[in-house]
Short mmCIF file of C-alpha atoms and ligand atoms in Angstrom, two decimals:
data_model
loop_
_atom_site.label_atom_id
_atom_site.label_comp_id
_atom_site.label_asym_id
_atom_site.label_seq_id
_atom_site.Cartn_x
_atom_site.Cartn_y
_atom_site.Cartn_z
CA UNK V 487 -7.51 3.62 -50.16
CA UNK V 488 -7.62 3.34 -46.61
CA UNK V 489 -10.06 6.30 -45.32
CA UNK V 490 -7.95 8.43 -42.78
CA UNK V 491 -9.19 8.22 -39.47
CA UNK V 492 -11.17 11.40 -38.11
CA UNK V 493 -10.16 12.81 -34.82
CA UNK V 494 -12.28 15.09 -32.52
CA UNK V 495 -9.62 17.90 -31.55
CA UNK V 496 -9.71 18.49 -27.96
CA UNK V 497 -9.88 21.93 -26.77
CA UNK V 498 -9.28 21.49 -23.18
CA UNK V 499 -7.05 19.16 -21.66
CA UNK V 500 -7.68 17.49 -18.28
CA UNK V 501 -5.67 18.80 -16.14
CA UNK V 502 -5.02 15.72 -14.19
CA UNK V 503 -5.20 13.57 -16.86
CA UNK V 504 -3.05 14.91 -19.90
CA UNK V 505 -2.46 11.64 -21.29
CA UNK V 506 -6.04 10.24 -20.95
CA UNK V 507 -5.27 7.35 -18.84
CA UNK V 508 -9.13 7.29 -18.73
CA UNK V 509 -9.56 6.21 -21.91
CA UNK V 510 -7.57 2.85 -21.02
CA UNK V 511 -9.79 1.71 -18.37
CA UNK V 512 -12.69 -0.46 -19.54
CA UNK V 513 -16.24 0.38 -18.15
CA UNK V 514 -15.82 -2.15 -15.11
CA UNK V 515 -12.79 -0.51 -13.99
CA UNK V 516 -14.48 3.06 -14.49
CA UNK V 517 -17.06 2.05 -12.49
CA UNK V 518 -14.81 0.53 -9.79
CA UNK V 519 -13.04 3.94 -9.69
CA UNK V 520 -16.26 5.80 -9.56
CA UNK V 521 -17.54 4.08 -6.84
CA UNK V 522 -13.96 3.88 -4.53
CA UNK V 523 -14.27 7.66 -5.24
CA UNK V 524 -17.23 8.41 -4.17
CA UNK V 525 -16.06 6.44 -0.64
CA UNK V 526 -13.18 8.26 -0.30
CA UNK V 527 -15.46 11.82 -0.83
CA UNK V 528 -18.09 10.54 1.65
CA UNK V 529 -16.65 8.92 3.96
CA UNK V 530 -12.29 9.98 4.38
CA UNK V 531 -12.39 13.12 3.30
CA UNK V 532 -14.66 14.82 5.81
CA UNK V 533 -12.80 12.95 8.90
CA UNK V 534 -9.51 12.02 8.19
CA UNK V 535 -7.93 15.63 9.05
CA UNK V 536 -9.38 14.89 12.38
CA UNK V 537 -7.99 11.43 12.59
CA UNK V 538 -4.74 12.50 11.13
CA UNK V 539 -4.62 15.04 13.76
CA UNK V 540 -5.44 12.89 16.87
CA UNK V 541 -3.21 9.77 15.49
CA UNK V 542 -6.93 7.67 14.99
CA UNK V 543 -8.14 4.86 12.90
CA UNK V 544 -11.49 3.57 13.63
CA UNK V 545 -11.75 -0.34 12.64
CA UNK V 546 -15.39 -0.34 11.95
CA UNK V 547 -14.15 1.56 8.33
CA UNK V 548 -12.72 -2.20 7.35
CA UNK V 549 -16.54 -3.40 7.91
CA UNK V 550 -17.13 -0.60 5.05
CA UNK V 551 -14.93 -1.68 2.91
CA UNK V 552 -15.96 -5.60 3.15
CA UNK V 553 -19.43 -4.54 2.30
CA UNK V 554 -18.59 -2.67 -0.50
CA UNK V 555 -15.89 -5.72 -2.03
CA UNK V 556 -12.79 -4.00 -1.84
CA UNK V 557 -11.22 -6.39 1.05
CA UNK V 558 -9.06 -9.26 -1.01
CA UNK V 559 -11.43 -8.05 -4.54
CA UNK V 560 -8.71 -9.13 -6.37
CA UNK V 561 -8.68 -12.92 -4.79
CA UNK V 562 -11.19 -15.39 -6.51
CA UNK V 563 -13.38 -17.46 -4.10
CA UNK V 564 -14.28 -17.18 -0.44
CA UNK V 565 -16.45 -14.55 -0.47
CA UNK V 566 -13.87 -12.08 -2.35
CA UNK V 567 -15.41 -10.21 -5.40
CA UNK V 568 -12.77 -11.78 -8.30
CA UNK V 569 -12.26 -8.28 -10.31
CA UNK V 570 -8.81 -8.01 -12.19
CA UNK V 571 -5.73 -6.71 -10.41
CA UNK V 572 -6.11 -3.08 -12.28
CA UNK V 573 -8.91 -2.98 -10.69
CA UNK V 574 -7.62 -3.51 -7.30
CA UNK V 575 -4.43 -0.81 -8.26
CA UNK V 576 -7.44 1.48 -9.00
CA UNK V 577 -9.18 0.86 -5.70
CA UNK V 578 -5.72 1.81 -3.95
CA UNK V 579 -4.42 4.50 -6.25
CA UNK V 580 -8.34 6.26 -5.54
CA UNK V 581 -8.17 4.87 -1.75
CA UNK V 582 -4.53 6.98 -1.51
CA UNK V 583 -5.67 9.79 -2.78
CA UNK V 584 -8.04 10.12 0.40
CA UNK V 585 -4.90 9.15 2.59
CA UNK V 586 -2.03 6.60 2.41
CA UNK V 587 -3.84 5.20 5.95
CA UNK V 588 -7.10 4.05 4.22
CA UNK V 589 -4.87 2.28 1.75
CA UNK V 590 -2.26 0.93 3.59
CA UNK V 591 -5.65 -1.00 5.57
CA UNK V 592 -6.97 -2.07 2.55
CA UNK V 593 -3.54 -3.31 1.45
CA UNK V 594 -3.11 -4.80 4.56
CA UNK V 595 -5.74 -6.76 4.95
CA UNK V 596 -6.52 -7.98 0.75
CA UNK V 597 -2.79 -8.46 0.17
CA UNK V 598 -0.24 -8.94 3.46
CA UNK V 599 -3.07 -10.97 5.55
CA UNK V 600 -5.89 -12.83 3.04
CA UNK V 601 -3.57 -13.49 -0.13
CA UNK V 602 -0.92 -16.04 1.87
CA UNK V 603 -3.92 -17.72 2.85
CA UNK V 604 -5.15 -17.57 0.20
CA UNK V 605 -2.15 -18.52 -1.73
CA UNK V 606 -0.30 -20.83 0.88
CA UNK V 607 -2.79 -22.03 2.85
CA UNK V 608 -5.26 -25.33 3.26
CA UNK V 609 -8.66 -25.41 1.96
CA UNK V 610 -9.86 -25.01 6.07
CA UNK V 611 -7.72 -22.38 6.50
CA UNK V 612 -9.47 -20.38 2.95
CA UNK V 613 -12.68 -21.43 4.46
CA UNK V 614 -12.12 -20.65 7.94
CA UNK V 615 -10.67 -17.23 7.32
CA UNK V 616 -11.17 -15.70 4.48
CA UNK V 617 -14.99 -14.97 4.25
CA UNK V 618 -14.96 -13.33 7.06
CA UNK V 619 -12.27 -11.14 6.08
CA UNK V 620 -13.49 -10.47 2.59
CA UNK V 621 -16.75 -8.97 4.57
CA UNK V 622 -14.39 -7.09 7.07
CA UNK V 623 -15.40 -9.27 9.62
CA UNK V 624 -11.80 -10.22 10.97
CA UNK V 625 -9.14 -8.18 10.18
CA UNK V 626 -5.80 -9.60 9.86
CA UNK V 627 -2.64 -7.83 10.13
CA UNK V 628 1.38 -9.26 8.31
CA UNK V 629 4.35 -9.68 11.04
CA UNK V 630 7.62 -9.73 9.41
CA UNK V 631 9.99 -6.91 10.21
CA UNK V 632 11.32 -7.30 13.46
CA UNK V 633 13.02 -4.53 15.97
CA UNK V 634 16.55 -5.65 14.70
CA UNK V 635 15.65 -7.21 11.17
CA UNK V 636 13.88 -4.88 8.30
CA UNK V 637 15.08 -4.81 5.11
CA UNK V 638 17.37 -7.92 5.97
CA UNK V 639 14.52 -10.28 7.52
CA UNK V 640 16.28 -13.47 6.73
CA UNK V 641 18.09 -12.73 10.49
CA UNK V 642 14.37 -12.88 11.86
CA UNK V 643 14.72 -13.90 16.08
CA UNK V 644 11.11 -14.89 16.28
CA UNK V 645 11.34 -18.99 16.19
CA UNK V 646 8.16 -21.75 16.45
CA UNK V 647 9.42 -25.29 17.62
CA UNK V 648 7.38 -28.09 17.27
CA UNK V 649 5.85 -29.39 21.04
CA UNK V 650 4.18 -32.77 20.35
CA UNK V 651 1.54 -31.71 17.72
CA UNK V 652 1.23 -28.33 18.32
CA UNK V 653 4.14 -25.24 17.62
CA UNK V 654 5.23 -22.69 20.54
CA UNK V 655 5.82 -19.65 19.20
CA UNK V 656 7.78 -17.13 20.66
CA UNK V 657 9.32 -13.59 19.86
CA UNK V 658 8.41 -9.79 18.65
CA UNK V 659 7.43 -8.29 15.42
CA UNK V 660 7.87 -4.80 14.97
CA UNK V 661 5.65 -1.53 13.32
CA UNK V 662 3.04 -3.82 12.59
CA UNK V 663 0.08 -1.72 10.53
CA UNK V 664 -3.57 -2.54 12.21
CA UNK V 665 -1.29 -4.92 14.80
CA UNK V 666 -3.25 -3.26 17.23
CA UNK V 667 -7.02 -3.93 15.99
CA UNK V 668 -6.41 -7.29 14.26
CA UNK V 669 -8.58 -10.06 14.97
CA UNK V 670 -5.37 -12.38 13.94
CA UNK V 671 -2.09 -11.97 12.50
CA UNK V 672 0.19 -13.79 9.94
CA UNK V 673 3.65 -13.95 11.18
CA UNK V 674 6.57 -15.17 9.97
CA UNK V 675 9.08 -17.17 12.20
CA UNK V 676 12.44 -19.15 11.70
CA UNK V 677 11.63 -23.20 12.76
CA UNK V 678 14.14 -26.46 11.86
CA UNK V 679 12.37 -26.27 8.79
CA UNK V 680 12.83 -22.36 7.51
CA UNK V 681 11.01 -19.71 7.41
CA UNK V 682 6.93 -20.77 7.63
CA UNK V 683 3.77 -18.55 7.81
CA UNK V 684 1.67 -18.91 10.91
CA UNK V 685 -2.42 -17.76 11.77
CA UNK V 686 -2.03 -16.54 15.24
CA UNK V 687 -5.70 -15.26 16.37
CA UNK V 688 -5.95 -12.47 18.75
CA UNK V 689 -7.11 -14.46 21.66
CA UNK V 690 -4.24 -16.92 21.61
CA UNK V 691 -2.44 -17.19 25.15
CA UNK V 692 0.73 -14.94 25.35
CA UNK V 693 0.13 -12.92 22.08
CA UNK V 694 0.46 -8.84 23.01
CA UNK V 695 0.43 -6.31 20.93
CA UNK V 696 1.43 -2.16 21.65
CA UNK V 697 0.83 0.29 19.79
CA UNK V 698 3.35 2.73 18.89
CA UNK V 699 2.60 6.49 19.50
CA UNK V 700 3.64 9.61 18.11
CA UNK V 701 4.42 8.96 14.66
CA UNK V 702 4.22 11.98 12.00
CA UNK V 703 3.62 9.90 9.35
CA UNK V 704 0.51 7.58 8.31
CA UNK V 705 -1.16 9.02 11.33
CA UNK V 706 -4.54 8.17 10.55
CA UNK V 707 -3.42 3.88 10.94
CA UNK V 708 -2.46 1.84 13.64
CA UNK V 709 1.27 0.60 13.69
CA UNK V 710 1.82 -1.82 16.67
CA UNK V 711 4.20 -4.17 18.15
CA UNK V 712 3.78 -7.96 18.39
CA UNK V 713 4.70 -9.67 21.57
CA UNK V 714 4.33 -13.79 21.12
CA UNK V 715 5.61 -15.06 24.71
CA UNK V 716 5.21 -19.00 24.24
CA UNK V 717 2.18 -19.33 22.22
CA UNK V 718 1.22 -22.62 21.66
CA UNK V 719 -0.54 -23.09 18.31
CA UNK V 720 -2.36 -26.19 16.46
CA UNK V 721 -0.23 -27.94 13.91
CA UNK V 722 -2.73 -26.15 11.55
CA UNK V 723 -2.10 -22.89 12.10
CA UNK V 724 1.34 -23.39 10.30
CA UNK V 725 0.54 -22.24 6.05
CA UNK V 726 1.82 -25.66 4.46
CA UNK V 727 2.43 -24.11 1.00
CA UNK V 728 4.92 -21.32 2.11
CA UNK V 729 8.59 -22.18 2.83
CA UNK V 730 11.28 -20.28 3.32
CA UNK V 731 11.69 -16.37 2.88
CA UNK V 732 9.88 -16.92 -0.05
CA UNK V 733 6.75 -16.84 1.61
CA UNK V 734 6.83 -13.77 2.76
CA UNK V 735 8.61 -12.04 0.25
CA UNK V 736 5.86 -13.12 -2.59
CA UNK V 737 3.62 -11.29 0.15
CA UNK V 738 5.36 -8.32 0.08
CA UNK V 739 4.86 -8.61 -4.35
CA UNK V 740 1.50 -8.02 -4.21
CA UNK V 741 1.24 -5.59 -2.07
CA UNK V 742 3.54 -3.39 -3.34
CA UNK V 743 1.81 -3.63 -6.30
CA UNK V 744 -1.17 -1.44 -4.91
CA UNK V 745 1.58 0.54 -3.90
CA UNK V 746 2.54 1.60 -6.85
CA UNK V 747 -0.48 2.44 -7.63
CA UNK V 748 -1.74 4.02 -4.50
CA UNK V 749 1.25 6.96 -4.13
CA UNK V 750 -0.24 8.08 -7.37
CA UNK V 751 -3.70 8.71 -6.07
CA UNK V 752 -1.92 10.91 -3.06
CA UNK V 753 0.39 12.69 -6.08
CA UNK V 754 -2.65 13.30 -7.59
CA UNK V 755 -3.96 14.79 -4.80
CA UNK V 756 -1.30 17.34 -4.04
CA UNK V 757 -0.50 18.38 -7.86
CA UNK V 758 -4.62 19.43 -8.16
CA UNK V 759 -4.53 21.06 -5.33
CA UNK V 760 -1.43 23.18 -6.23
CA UNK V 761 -3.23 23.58 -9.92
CA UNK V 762 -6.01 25.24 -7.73
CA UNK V 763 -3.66 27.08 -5.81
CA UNK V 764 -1.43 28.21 -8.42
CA UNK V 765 -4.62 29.64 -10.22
CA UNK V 766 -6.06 31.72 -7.94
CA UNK V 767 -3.10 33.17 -5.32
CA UNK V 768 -1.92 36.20 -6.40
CA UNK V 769 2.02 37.91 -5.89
CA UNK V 770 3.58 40.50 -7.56
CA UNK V 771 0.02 41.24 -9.77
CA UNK V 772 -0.89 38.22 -10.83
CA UNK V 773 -1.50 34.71 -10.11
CA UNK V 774 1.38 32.48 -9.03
CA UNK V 775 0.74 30.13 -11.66
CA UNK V 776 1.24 32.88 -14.31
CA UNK V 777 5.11 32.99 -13.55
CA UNK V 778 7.05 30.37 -15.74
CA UNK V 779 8.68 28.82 -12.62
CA UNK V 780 5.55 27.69 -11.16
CA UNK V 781 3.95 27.01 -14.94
CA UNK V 782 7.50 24.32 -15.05
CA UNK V 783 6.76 22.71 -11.37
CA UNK V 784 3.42 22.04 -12.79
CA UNK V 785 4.72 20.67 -16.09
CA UNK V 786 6.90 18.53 -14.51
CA UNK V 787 4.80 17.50 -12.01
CA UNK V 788 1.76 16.67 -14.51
CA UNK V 789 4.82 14.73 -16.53
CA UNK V 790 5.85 12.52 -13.51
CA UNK V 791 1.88 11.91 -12.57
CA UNK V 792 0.99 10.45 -15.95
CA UNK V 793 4.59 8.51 -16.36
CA UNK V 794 3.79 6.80 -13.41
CA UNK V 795 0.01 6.21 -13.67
CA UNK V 796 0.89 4.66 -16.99
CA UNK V 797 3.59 2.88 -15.75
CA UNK V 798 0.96 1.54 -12.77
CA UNK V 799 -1.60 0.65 -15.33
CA UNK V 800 1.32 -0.80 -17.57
CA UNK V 801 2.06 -3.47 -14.94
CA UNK V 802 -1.61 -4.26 -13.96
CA UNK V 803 -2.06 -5.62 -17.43
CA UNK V 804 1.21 -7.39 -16.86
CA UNK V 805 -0.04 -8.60 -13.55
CA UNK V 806 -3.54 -9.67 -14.88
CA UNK V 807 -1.42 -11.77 -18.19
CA UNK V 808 0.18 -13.24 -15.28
CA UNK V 809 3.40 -12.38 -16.39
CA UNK V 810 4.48 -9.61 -13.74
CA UNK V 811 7.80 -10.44 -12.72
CA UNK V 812 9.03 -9.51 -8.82
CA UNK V 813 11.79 -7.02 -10.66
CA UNK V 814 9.29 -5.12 -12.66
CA UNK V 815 7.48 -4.74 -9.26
CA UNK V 816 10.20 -3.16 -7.59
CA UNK V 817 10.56 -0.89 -10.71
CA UNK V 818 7.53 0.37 -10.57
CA UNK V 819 7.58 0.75 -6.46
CA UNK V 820 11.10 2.52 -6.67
CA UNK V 821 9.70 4.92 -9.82
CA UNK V 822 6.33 5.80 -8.26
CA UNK V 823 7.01 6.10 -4.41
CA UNK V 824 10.06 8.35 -5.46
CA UNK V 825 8.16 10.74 -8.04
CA UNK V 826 5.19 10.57 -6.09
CA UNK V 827 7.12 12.19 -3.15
CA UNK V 828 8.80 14.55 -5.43
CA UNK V 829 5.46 15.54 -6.56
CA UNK V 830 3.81 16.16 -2.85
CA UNK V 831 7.14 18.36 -1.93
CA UNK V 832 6.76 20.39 -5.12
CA UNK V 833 2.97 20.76 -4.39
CA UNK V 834 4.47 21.98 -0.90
CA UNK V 835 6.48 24.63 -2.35
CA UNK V 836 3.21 26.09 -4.43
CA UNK V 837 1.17 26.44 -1.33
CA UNK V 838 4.52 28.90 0.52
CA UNK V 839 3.06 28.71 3.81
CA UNK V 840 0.31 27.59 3.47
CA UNK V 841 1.42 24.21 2.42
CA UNK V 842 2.11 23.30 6.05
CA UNK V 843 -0.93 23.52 7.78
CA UNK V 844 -3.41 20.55 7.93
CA UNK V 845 -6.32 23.37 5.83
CA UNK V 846 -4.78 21.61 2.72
CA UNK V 847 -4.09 17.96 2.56
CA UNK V 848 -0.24 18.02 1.05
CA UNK V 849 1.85 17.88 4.49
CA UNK V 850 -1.01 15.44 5.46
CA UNK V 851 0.41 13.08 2.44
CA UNK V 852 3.78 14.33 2.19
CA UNK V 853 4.58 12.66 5.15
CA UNK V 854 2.41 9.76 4.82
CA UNK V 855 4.64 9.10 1.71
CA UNK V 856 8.30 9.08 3.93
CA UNK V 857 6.35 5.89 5.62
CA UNK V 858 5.60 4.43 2.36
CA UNK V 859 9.24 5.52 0.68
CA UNK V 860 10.21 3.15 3.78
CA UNK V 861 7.97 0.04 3.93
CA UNK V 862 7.70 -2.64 1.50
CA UNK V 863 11.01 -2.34 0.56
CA UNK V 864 12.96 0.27 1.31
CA UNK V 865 14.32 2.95 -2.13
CA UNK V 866 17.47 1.40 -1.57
CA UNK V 867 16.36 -2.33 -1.34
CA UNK V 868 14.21 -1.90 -4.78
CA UNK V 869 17.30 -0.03 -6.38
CA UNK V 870 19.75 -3.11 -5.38
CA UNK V 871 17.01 -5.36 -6.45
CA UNK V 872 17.55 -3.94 -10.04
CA UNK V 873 21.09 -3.44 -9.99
CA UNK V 874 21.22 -7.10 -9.79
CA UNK V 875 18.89 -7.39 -12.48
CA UNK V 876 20.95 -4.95 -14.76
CA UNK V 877 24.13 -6.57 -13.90
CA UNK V 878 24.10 -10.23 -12.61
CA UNK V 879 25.68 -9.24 -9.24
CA UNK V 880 23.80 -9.51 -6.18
CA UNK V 881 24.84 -6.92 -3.71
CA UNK V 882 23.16 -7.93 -0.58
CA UNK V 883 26.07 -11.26 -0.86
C1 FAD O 158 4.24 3.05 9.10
C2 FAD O 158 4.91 1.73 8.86
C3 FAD O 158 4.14 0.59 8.70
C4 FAD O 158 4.76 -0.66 8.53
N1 FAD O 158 3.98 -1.79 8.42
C5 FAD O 158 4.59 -3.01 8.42
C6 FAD O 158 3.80 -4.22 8.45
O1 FAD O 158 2.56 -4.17 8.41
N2 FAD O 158 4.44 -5.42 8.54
C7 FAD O 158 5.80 -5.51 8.57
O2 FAD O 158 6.32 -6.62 8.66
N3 FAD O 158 6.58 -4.38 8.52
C8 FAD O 158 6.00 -3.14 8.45
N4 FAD O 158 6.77 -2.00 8.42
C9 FAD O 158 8.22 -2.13 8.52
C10 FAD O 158 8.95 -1.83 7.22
O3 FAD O 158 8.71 -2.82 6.27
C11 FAD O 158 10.43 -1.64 7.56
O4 FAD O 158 10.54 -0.42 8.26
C12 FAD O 158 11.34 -1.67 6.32
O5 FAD O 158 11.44 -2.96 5.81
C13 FAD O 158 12.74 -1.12 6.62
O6 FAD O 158 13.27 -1.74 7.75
P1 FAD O 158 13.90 -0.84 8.93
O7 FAD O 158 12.97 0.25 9.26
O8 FAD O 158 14.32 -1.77 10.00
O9 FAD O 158 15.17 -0.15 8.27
P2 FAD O 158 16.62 -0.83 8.04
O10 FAD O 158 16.49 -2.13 7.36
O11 FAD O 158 17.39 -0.77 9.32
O12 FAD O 158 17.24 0.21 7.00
C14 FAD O 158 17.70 1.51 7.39
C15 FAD O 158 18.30 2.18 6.15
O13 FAD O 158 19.42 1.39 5.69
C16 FAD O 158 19.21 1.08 4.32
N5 FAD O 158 19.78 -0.23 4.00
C17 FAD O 158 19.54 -1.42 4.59
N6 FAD O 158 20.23 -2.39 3.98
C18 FAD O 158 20.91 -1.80 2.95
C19 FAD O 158 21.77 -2.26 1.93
N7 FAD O 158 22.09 -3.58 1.81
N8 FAD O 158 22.30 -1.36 1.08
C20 FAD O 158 21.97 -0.05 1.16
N9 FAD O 158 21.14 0.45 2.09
C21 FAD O 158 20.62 -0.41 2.96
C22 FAD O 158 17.69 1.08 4.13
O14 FAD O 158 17.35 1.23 2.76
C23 FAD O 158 17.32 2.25 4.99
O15 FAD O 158 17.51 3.44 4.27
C24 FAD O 158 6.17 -0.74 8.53
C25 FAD O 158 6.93 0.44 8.63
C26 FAD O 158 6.32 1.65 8.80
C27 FAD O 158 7.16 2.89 8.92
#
């Protein structure tokens, strides 16, 4: 007969980690997490209420985070590190929980600007760009949504015609993150052939950019506009493996993928802090957390966090068996953003007032998240995307 299995009873649960998601991760990915931690405690944590607070990003950070392998880590070759994907959803989901601004650049940079080169491009491209990005040398920033095209970009207005062997591109790009500090940018423009991908470097003639001010929301990252007045690029600046909106819309895959992950690390964030917060105020005689209505928020908050952390981890096994599928993607970016969100305003109510004020970090990520609920893909966009998959029928027609 079989001898039954022994199991250790646990006494005390982690509080942020009911389910023991730990447990999951092999001792690579631990060790990933431990070290993206220990970043985020040294190095966001003691500035970014500051930076949140004056609307600042300093660029030498992405020299940082090239040195330590997180720019691209989950691209092989070129100078990029070659870990798994859950390791890169691990490196965003810990990077979030710091602030959705530190994320969103390394997002930027690994997934919207080195993968299409990585993925589309020619092997001078790879070799011209991407080591330097993977050490956070150049940083690149992704120009798709327009002023009067965002979730609809097929309408896009910026156009490249061919000039003899070179392209003239012309046109603007809209709420570009790190437009403002990139070294180049990959933009996406309508030509007689579709939709292609274009490397337009910083210094190229008649390429602008402005930043935009007073945003309330991922304060602590640069969102810009692109101006491209006539800029006349080298036939190889064009990316000869992307065509069509499928270029960009792959893109837009694997980034959201950290996505999912990353709102998680900011949930995180704002449920321990509540747990904290919950423990030790005190109304009506006891602590807050004593009354059953907060004891429920919690509940349901520590219920949502672990659903979606195993749902992240769920599809970066998926993703690393290479059989992630762009639906299951926007599954996972409408379940995560949406509960994360929930979770940060819930966090809110715990704190009463005090959940306004920059002392805590929840408003801080709260409204990082209504940037996030937005980009990528709006809620709406990812819910159509699976109502088509549920029923056949494509609503955008
Ligand atoms: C901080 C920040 C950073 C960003 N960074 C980048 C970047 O680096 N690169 C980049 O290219 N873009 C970036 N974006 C742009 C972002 O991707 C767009 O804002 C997004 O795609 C939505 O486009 P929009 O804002 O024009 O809204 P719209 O497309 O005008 O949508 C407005 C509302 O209408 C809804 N809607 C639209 N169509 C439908 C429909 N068919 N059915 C139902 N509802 C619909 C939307 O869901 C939304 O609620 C960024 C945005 C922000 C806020």
């Amino acid at each position: 007969m079989a001898k039954a299995r022994t199991q250790t009873p646990r006494t005390h649960a982690d509080p942020i980690d009911l389910l023991d998601v730990e447990a999951l991760l092999t001792d690579e990915e631990r060790m990933i997490r431990d070290t993206v931690r220990g970043f985020v405690k040294d190095r966001v944590l003691p500035v970014i209420d500051e930076w949140f607070e004056a609307g600042h990003f300093d660029k030498g950070v992405i020299k940082e985070l090239g040195a330590l392998g997180l720019l691209g880590m989950h691209l092989k070759g070129y100078g990029c590190a070659g870990t798994n994907a859950v390791s890169y959803g691990i490196t965003c989901l810990e990077m979030e929980a710091g602030d959705s601004g530190f994320r969103s650049a390394v997002s930027v940079q690994g997934s919207l600007s080195m993968w299409p080169i990585w993925r589309y491009g020619t092997d001078e491209q790879k070799d011209r760009w991407l080591p330097p990005m993977a050490a956070g040398e150049l940083i690149g920033c992704f120009g798709l949504t327009e002023p009067d095209f965002g979730s609809d970009p097929s309408g896009m207005r910026t156009h490249a015609r061919r000039d003899g062997g070179d392209w003239v591109l012309s046109g603007t790009k809209m709420w570009i993150t790190n437009g403002g500090i990139a070294d180049l940018a990959v933009v996406w423009a309508q030509t007689d052939e579709g939709i292609r991908g274009f490397v337009v470097p910083r210094e190229t003639k008649g390429f602008e950019t402005r930043d935009i001010e007073r945003k309330l929301s991922l304060r602590a990252s640069v969102t810009s506009e692109l101006v491209f007045d006539e800029c006349r690029l080298p036939t190889d600046a064009m990316l000869p493996g992307a065509r069509g909106l499928r270029g960009p819309l792959s893109t837009l895959n694997e980034a959201r993928f950290g996505i999912i992950w990353g709102v998680m690390g900011a949930a995180r964030t704002c449920f321990e802090t509540a747990v904290e917060y919950a423990k030790t105020r005190v109304q009506f005689g006891k602590p807050i957390g004593s009354h059953q209505l907060t004891q429920r928020k919690l509940a349901d908050m520590a219920v949502e966090l672990g659903k979606g952390t195993l749902l992240a981890l769920h599809l970066g096994r998926m993703k690393d068996e290479e059989r992630l599928t762009s639906e299951q993607v926007s599954f996972g970016k409408l379940n995560n953003v949406r509960e994360a969100l929930n979770i940060c305003r819930e966090a809110r109510t715990i704190l009463g007032a005090n959940g306004i004020t920059l002392e805590y970090p929840i408003i801080r990520h709260m409204n990082n998240l209504e940037s996030v609920l937005t980009y990528e893909g709006t809620t709406e966009i990812h819910t159509l995307v699976l109502g088509k998959a549920l029923t056949g029928l494509d609503a955008f027609d």
